CSV table of C-alpha atoms in Angstrom, one decimal:
chain,number,residue,atom,x,y,z
A,7,MET,CA,48.3,129.2,74.9
A,8,ASP,CA,51.8,126.7,75.2
A,9,ARG,CA,50.6,124.4,78.4
A,10,VAL,CA,53.1,122.8,80.6
A,11,PRO,CA,54.0,119.3,79.6
A,12,VAL,CA,53.5,116.7,82.5
A,13,THR,CA,55.1,113.2,82.1
A,14,VAL,CA,53.9,110.1,84.4
A,15,LEU,CA,56.6,108.0,85.8
A,16,THR,CA,54.9,105.2,87.2
A,17,GLY,CA,56.0,100.8,88.0
A,18,TYR,CA,55.3,99.1,90.7
A,19,LEU,CA,56.1,98.9,94.0
A,20,GLY,CA,60.0,99.3,94.4
A,21,ALA,CA,60.2,98.6,90.1
A,22,GLY,CA,62.6,101.7,90.4
A,23,LYS,CA,60.6,105.0,89.6
A,24,THR,CA,62.7,107.4,92.3
A,25,THR,CA,66.0,106.2,91.1
A,26,LEU,CA,64.4,107.5,87.4
A,27,LEU,CA,63.4,110.4,88.8
A,28,ASN,CA,66.7,111.1,90.2
A,29,ARG,CA,68.1,110.8,87.0
A,30,ILE,CA,66.3,113.1,85.4
A,31,LEU,CA,67.0,116.1,88.5
A,32,THR,CA,70.8,115.4,88.8
A,33,GLU,CA,71.9,114.8,84.9
A,34,GLU,CA,72.3,117.9,82.6
A,35,HIS,CA,69.5,118.7,80.5
A,36,GLY,CA,68.4,122.6,80.1
A,37,LYS,CA,65.6,122.4,82.1
A,38,ARG,CA,63.5,123.3,85.5
A,39,TYR,CA,61.4,120.8,86.5
A,40,ALA,CA,58.4,121.0,89.3
A,41,VAL,CA,58.1,117.5,90.8
A,42,VAL,CA,55.1,115.6,92.6
A,43,VAL,CA,56.0,112.7,94.9
A,44,ASN,CA,53.2,110.7,96.0
A,45,GLU,CA,53.7,107.1,98.5
A,46,PHE,CA,50.8,105.3,99.7
A,47,GLY,CA,51.8,106.0,103.5
A,48,GLU,CA,51.3,107.7,105.5
A,49,ILE,CA,55.4,108.5,106.5
A,50,GLY,CA,56.9,109.9,103.5
A,51,ILE,CA,59.5,108.4,102.7
A,52,ASP,CA,60.4,108.9,98.6
A,53,ASN,CA,60.6,112.9,99.2
A,54,ASP,CA,63.6,112.2,102.0
A,55,LEU,CA,65.0,109.8,99.0
A,56,VAL,CA,64.5,112.7,95.8
A,57,VAL,CA,68.2,113.8,95.6
A,58,GLU,CA,68.7,118.0,96.9
A,59,THR,CA,67.7,119.7,94.0
A,60,ASP,CA,66.5,123.1,93.5
A,61,GLU,CA,63.7,121.9,92.0
A,62,GLU,CA,60.1,122.2,93.5
A,63,VAL,CA,59.2,118.5,94.8
A,64,PHE,CA,55.7,118.2,96.2
A,65,GLU,CA,54.8,115.7,98.5
A,66,MET,CA,51.7,113.5,98.4
A,67,ASN,CA,51.3,110.4,101.5
A,68,ASN,CA,48.6,108.4,103.0
A,69,GLY,CA,46.9,107.7,99.7
A,70,CYS,CA,46.7,106.8,95.9
A,71,ILE,CA,47.0,109.7,93.6
A,72,CYS,CA,44.7,107.7,91.5
A,73,CYS,CA,41.5,107.5,94.0
A,74,THR,CA,41.5,109.3,97.3
A,75,VAL,CA,44.4,111.8,97.1
A,76,ARG,CA,43.3,112.5,93.5
A,77,GLY,CA,41.6,116.1,94.4
A,78,ASP,CA,45.3,116.8,96.0
A,79,LEU,CA,46.8,116.6,92.2
A,80,ILE,CA,44.7,118.5,90.6
A,81,ARG,CA,45.0,121.3,93.6
A,82,ILE,CA,48.8,121.2,93.0
A,83,LEU,CA,48.2,121.1,89.3
A,84,SER,CA,46.1,124.1,89.4
A,85,GLY,CA,48.6,126.0,91.3
A,86,LEU,CA,51.4,125.4,89.6
A,87,MET,CA,49.8,126.7,86.2
A,88,ARG,CA,48.9,130.3,88.2
A,89,ARG,CA,53.0,130.1,88.6
A,90,LYS,CA,53.7,129.7,84.8
A,91,GLY,CA,56.9,130.4,83.9
A,92,LYS,CA,59.4,129.0,87.1
A,93,PHE,CA,59.5,125.4,86.0
A,94,ASP,CA,59.7,123.8,82.1
A,95,ALA,CA,58.5,120.1,82.7
A,96,ILE,CA,55.8,119.0,85.2
A,97,LEU,CA,57.2,115.1,86.5
A,98,ILE,CA,54.5,113.2,88.8
A,99,GLU,CA,55.5,110.2,90.3
A,100,THR,CA,53.5,107.9,91.2
A,101,THR,CA,52.5,104.9,93.9
A,102,GLY,CA,53.7,101.8,93.0
A,103,LEU,CA,49.8,100.8,93.5
A,104,ALA,CA,48.5,103.4,91.4
A,105,ASP,CA,46.2,102.4,88.4
A,106,PRO,CA,48.0,105.4,85.8
A,107,ALA,CA,44.0,105.6,84.4
A,108,PRO,CA,42.3,108.2,86.4
A,109,VAL,CA,45.6,110.0,86.8
A,110,ALA,CA,46.1,110.6,83.0
A,111,GLN,CA,42.5,111.0,82.9
A,112,THR,CA,42.8,114.7,84.9
A,113,PHE,CA,44.7,115.7,81.7
A,114,PHE,CA,41.4,115.6,79.8
A,115,VAL,CA,38.5,116.1,82.3
A,116,ASP,CA,39.6,118.4,84.1
A,117,GLU,CA,38.8,122.2,82.3
A,118,ASP,CA,41.4,124.4,83.6
A,119,VAL,CA,44.6,121.8,83.9
A,120,GLN,CA,43.3,120.7,80.0
A,121,ALA,CA,43.4,124.0,79.1
A,122,LYS,CA,46.9,124.5,81.1
A,123,ALA,CA,48.7,121.5,80.5
A,124,LYS,CA,48.5,118.0,78.5
A,125,LEU,CA,49.8,114.7,79.2
A,126,ASP,CA,53.9,114.6,77.3
A,127,ALA,CA,54.1,110.2,78.5
A,128,VAL,CA,52.9,108.0,80.3
A,129,VAL,CA,56.6,105.8,81.8
A,130,THR,CA,57.1,103.0,83.2
A,131,VAL,CA,59.9,101.4,85.2
A,132,VAL,CA,58.9,97.3,85.2
A,133,ASP,CA,61.0,95.5,87.3
A,134,ALA,CA,62.9,92.2,85.2
A,135,ARG,CA,63.1,90.5,88.2
A,136,HIS,CA,59.1,90.3,89.3
A,137,ILE,CA,56.6,91.7,87.4
A,138,GLU,CA,55.4,87.8,85.8
A,139,GLN,CA,54.3,87.5,89.8
A,140,ARG,CA,53.2,91.1,89.5
A,141,LEU,CA,51.3,91.0,86.7
A,142,ALA,CA,50.3,87.4,88.1
A,143,ASP,CA,48.6,89.1,91.2
A,144,SER,CA,48.0,93.1,90.6
A,145,LYS,CA,45.1,94.1,88.3
A,146,GLU,CA,47.4,97.7,88.7
A,147,ALA,CA,50.9,96.1,87.0
A,148,ARG,CA,49.0,95.3,83.8
A,149,GLU,CA,47.7,98.6,83.6
A,150,GLN,CA,51.2,100.4,84.7
A,151,ILE,CA,52.3,98.7,81.1
A,152,ALA,CA,49.4,99.0,78.6
A,153,PHE,CA,49.0,102.6,79.2
A,154,ALA,CA,52.9,102.5,79.1
A,155,ASP,CA,53.7,105.5,76.0
A,156,VAL,CA,57.5,104.4,77.5
A,157,ILE,CA,59.2,101.4,79.0
A,158,LEU,CA,62.1,100.8,81.0
A,159,LEU,CA,62.6,97.1,81.5
A,160,ASN,CA,64.2,98.1,84.4
A,161,LYS,CA,66.8,95.2,87.3
A,162,THR,CA,67.9,93.4,84.4
A,163,ASP,CA,71.2,92.2,85.7
A,164,LEU,CA,69.0,90.4,87.9
A,165,ALA,CA,67.7,88.9,84.7
A,166,ASP,CA,68.7,86.7,82.2
A,167,GLU,CA,68.8,86.6,78.3
A,168,ALA,CA,66.4,84.0,78.0
A,169,ASP,CA,64.0,86.1,80.9
A,170,LEU,CA,64.2,89.4,79.8
A,171,ALA,CA,63.1,87.6,75.9
A,172,ARG,CA,59.8,86.2,78.0
A,173,ILE,CA,59.5,88.9,79.5
A,174,GLU,CA,59.6,91.2,76.9
A,175,GLY,CA,57.3,89.0,75.1
A,176,ARG,CA,54.5,89.4,77.9
A,177,ILE,CA,55.3,92.9,77.8
A,178,ARG,CA,53.7,93.0,74.2
A,179,SER,CA,51.0,91.0,74.5
A,180,ILE,CA,49.6,93.5,77.2
A,181,ASN,CA,51.2,97.1,75.0
A,182,LYS,CA,52.2,96.8,70.9
A,183,ALA,CA,53.1,100.7,70.8
A,184,ALA,CA,55.3,101.6,73.8
A,185,GLU,CA,59.0,101.5,73.2
A,186,ILE,CA,60.7,99.5,75.3
A,187,HIS,CA,64.0,100.2,76.8
A,188,ARG,CA,66.5,97.3,79.1
A,189,THR,CA,68.1,99.1,81.6
A,190,GLU,CA,70.0,98.8,85.2
A,191,GLN,CA,69.5,101.2,87.3
A,192,CYS,CA,67.0,103.7,85.4
A,193,GLY,CA,70.2,104.0,83.4
A,194,ILE,CA,69.4,105.7,80.2
A,195,ASP,CA,69.0,108.5,77.8
A,196,LEU,CA,66.8,110.9,78.9
A,197,ALA,CA,66.2,112.1,75.8
A,198,LYS,CA,64.3,108.6,75.4
A,199,VAL,CA,61.9,109.7,78.0
A,200,LEU,CA,61.1,113.3,78.3
A,201,ASP,CA,59.8,115.8,75.7
A,202,ARG,CA,58.7,112.2,74.1
A,203,GLY,CA,54.5,113.4,73.1
A,204,ALA,CA,54.0,110.3,73.3
A,205,PHE,CA,50.7,110.1,75.2
A,206,ASP,CA,47.8,109.1,72.6
A,207,LEU,CA,44.6,109.4,73.6
A,208,ASP,CA,43.1,107.2,70.4
A,209,ARG,CA,45.7,104.4,71.3
A,210,ILE,CA,44.3,104.5,75.2
A,211,LEU,CA,40.6,104.9,74.3
A,212,GLU,CA,40.9,101.5,71.6
A,213,PHE,CA,41.6,99.6,74.7
A,214,GLU,CA,39.9,101.7,77.2
A,215,PRO,CA,36.2,102.7,75.5
A,216,SER,CA,35.6,104.5,78.8
A,217,PHE,CA,38.4,106.1,79.5
A,218,LEU,CA,37.1,109.4,79.3
A,219,GLU,CA,34.0,109.0,81.7
A,220,VAL,CA,34.1,110.5,85.3
A,221,GLY,CA,34.4,108.1,87.5
A,222,HIS,CA,36.5,105.1,89.1
A,223,GLU,CA,36.0,102.9,91.4
A,224,HIS,CA,39.6,101.6,92.4
A,225,ASN,CA,40.5,100.9,96.1
A,226,HIS,CA,44.0,98.6,97.9
A,227,GLU,CA,41.8,96.6,99.8
A,228,ASP,CA,44.4,93.6,100.2
A,229,ILE,CA,47.4,95.8,100.6
A,230,SER,CA,48.3,98.1,103.6
A,231,SER,CA,50.5,100.0,104.6
A,232,ILE,CA,52.0,100.2,108.3
A,233,SER,CA,54.8,102.4,109.5
A,234,PHE,CA,57.2,102.8,112.3
A,235,THR,CA,59.1,105.6,113.7
A,236,ASP,CA,61.6,105.7,117.1
A,237,VAL,CA,63.7,108.5,117.9
A,238,GLU,CA,66.3,106.4,119.9
A,239,PRO,CA,69.2,105.1,118.3
A,240,LEU,CA,68.9,101.7,116.8
A,241,ASP,CA,71.7,98.8,117.1
A,242,GLU,CA,72.9,97.6,113.4
A,243,GLN,CA,73.7,94.3,114.0
A,244,LEU,CA,70.0,94.2,115.8
A,245,PHE,CA,68.4,95.4,112.6
A,246,ASN,CA,70.5,94.2,110.0
A,247,ARG,CA,69.1,90.1,111.6
A,248,TRP,CA,65.8,91.1,112.2
A,249,ILE,CA,65.1,92.7,108.8
A,250,SER,CA,67.0,89.6,107.4
A,251,GLN,CA,64.7,87.6,109.1
A,252,VAL,CA,61.7,89.4,108.3
A,253,LEU,CA,61.8,89.3,104.7
A,254,GLN,CA,63.2,85.5,104.5
A,255,THR,CA,59.6,84.4,106.1
A,256,LYS,CA,57.5,87.0,105.2
A,257,GLY,CA,59.2,88.8,102.0
A,258,ALA,CA,56.6,87.4,99.4
A,259,ASP,CA,54.1,89.1,101.3
A,260,ILE,CA,55.6,91.9,101.9
A,261,LEU,CA,55.7,94.1,97.9
A,262,ARG,CA,58.1,96.5,99.7
A,263,SER,CA,60.1,97.8,102.3
A,264,LYS,CA,61.7,101.1,103.0
A,265,GLY,CA,62.9,103.6,105.4
A,266,ILE,CA,65.3,106.2,106.6
A,267,LEU,CA,67.7,105.1,110.7
A,268,SER,CA,69.9,106.3,112.9
A,269,PHE,CA,72.0,104.2,113.9
A,270,LYS,CA,73.8,104.2,117.2
A,271,ASP,CA,77.5,106.1,116.6
A,272,GLN,CA,76.8,106.7,113.3
A,273,ASP,CA,76.7,110.4,112.4
A,274,ASP,CA,75.4,109.4,108.1
A,275,GLN,CA,71.6,108.6,107.4
A,276,PHE,CA,71.4,105.3,106.6
A,277,VAL,CA,68.6,104.4,103.7
A,278,PHE,CA,66.9,101.0,103.4
A,279,GLN,CA,64.9,99.6,100.2
A,280,GLY,CA,63.7,95.9,99.9
A,281,VAL,CA,61.6,94.4,97.2
A,282,HIS,CA,60.3,90.9,98.5
A,283,MET,CA,62.9,89.0,100.0
A,284,LEU,CA,65.8,91.6,97.8
A,285,MET,CA,67.3,94.5,100.0
A,286,ASP,CA,69.8,96.9,99.9
A,287,GLY,CA,71.3,100.0,102.2
A,288,ASP,CA,73.7,102.1,103.0
A,289,TYR,CA,74.7,105.2,104.6
A,290,ARG,CA,73.7,108.1,102.1
A,291,LYS,CA,74.3,111.3,104.0
A,292,PRO,CA,75.5,113.3,107.3
A,293,TRP,CA,71.7,113.7,109.2
A,294,ALA,CA,71.5,117.7,109.5
A,295,PRO,CA,72.5,119.5,112.6
A,296,ASP,CA,68.6,120.5,112.8
A,297,ASP,CA,67.2,117.4,111.8
A,298,PRO,CA,66.5,115.0,114.6
A,299,ARG,CA,67.8,111.6,114.6
A,300,ILE,CA,64.4,109.4,113.7
A,301,SER,CA,63.9,106.2,112.6
A,302,ARG,CA,61.5,105.8,110.1
A,303,LEU,CA,60.2,102.5,108.7
A,304,VAL,CA,57.5,101.4,106.6
A,305,PHE,CA,56.2,98.5,105.4
A,306,ILE,CA,53.5,97.9,102.1
A,307,GLY,CA,51.8,94.3,101.6
A,308,ARG,CA,49.5,91.9,102.2
A,309,ASN,CA,48.6,89.9,105.9
A,310,LEU,CA,50.8,92.6,107.8
A,311,ASP,CA,51.6,90.9,111.1
A,312,VAL,CA,51.6,94.4,112.9
A,313,PRO,CA,52.0,94.2,117.0
A,314,ALA,CA,55.1,91.4,115.6
A,315,LEU,CA,56.8,94.1,113.3
A,316,GLN,CA,56.5,96.5,115.7
A,317,ALA,CA,57.9,94.8,118.4
A,318,GLY,CA,60.8,93.5,116.1
A,319,PHE,CA,61.4,97.2,115.5
A,320,GLU,CA,61.3,98.3,118.8
A,321,ALA,CA,64.2,95.1,120.3
A,322,CYS,CA,66.7,96.7,117.5
A,323,ARG,CA,66.8,100.4,119.6
A,324,ALA,CA,70.6,100.3,121.2
A,325,PHE,CA,71.4,100.6,124.7
């Protein structure tokens, strides 16, 4: 029986995974994909940032795919296998905090999944600006590189040649086998990412002999997520002033921030993205007539001052 190929898109918070996913869903390649998107926070943002597509998108929120909601992944995959023929392959976008090992393990130790699906490749997106900091403080960042079959060294416009050469050396010291491609905005020939048949179980067992042993100890106790919503329109200037001040003063601890916002007197959604002190935002598309204009903002990081962040967000309401 032909098994459905599965590509796992991983990479630390803010590296560019959703950008790569959107490229796959919008470029011509003649394939139909089922998509599984996992978010750490209780409020989903990434699902709304995935381009509108005919492909089916399954959202898994409020937990990490490698631990708390791993059972949900198995149930989604099992459900998809019963609808074989509706799609050609499956894409899984993990949270930025995911250890890819237990996700990959699912395709070798769950009998039902193993019989009908095969892991094609683990594709890891790396943020050239922040990866060295992440390698110093995050086991997950190292695991994401170690398990990769293909690595996109992304945001190369934010680093110079000396930085990139040093970073590639760090990556090679962790994973000698993966293909490395330098990218901006995850711009890459998708033939270098999809249908690679690249996942090599023997290579994984060389550096992690316990890979196939069931049981996964993993937690994110030092990292938390807080989400805010508001049905009142926000004042754009007040928000920009507040979020700039927050990220300049607390950005070292705020690993990721993102939101979809409703500003007063604006008909379009404003999409905000932040990684540490770097932030970006733009108007995306009009609010749909039946879509409630609810602003959603998510912070993921360490030592989050929830009362102060909530008070600051609420103070951005327009009157």
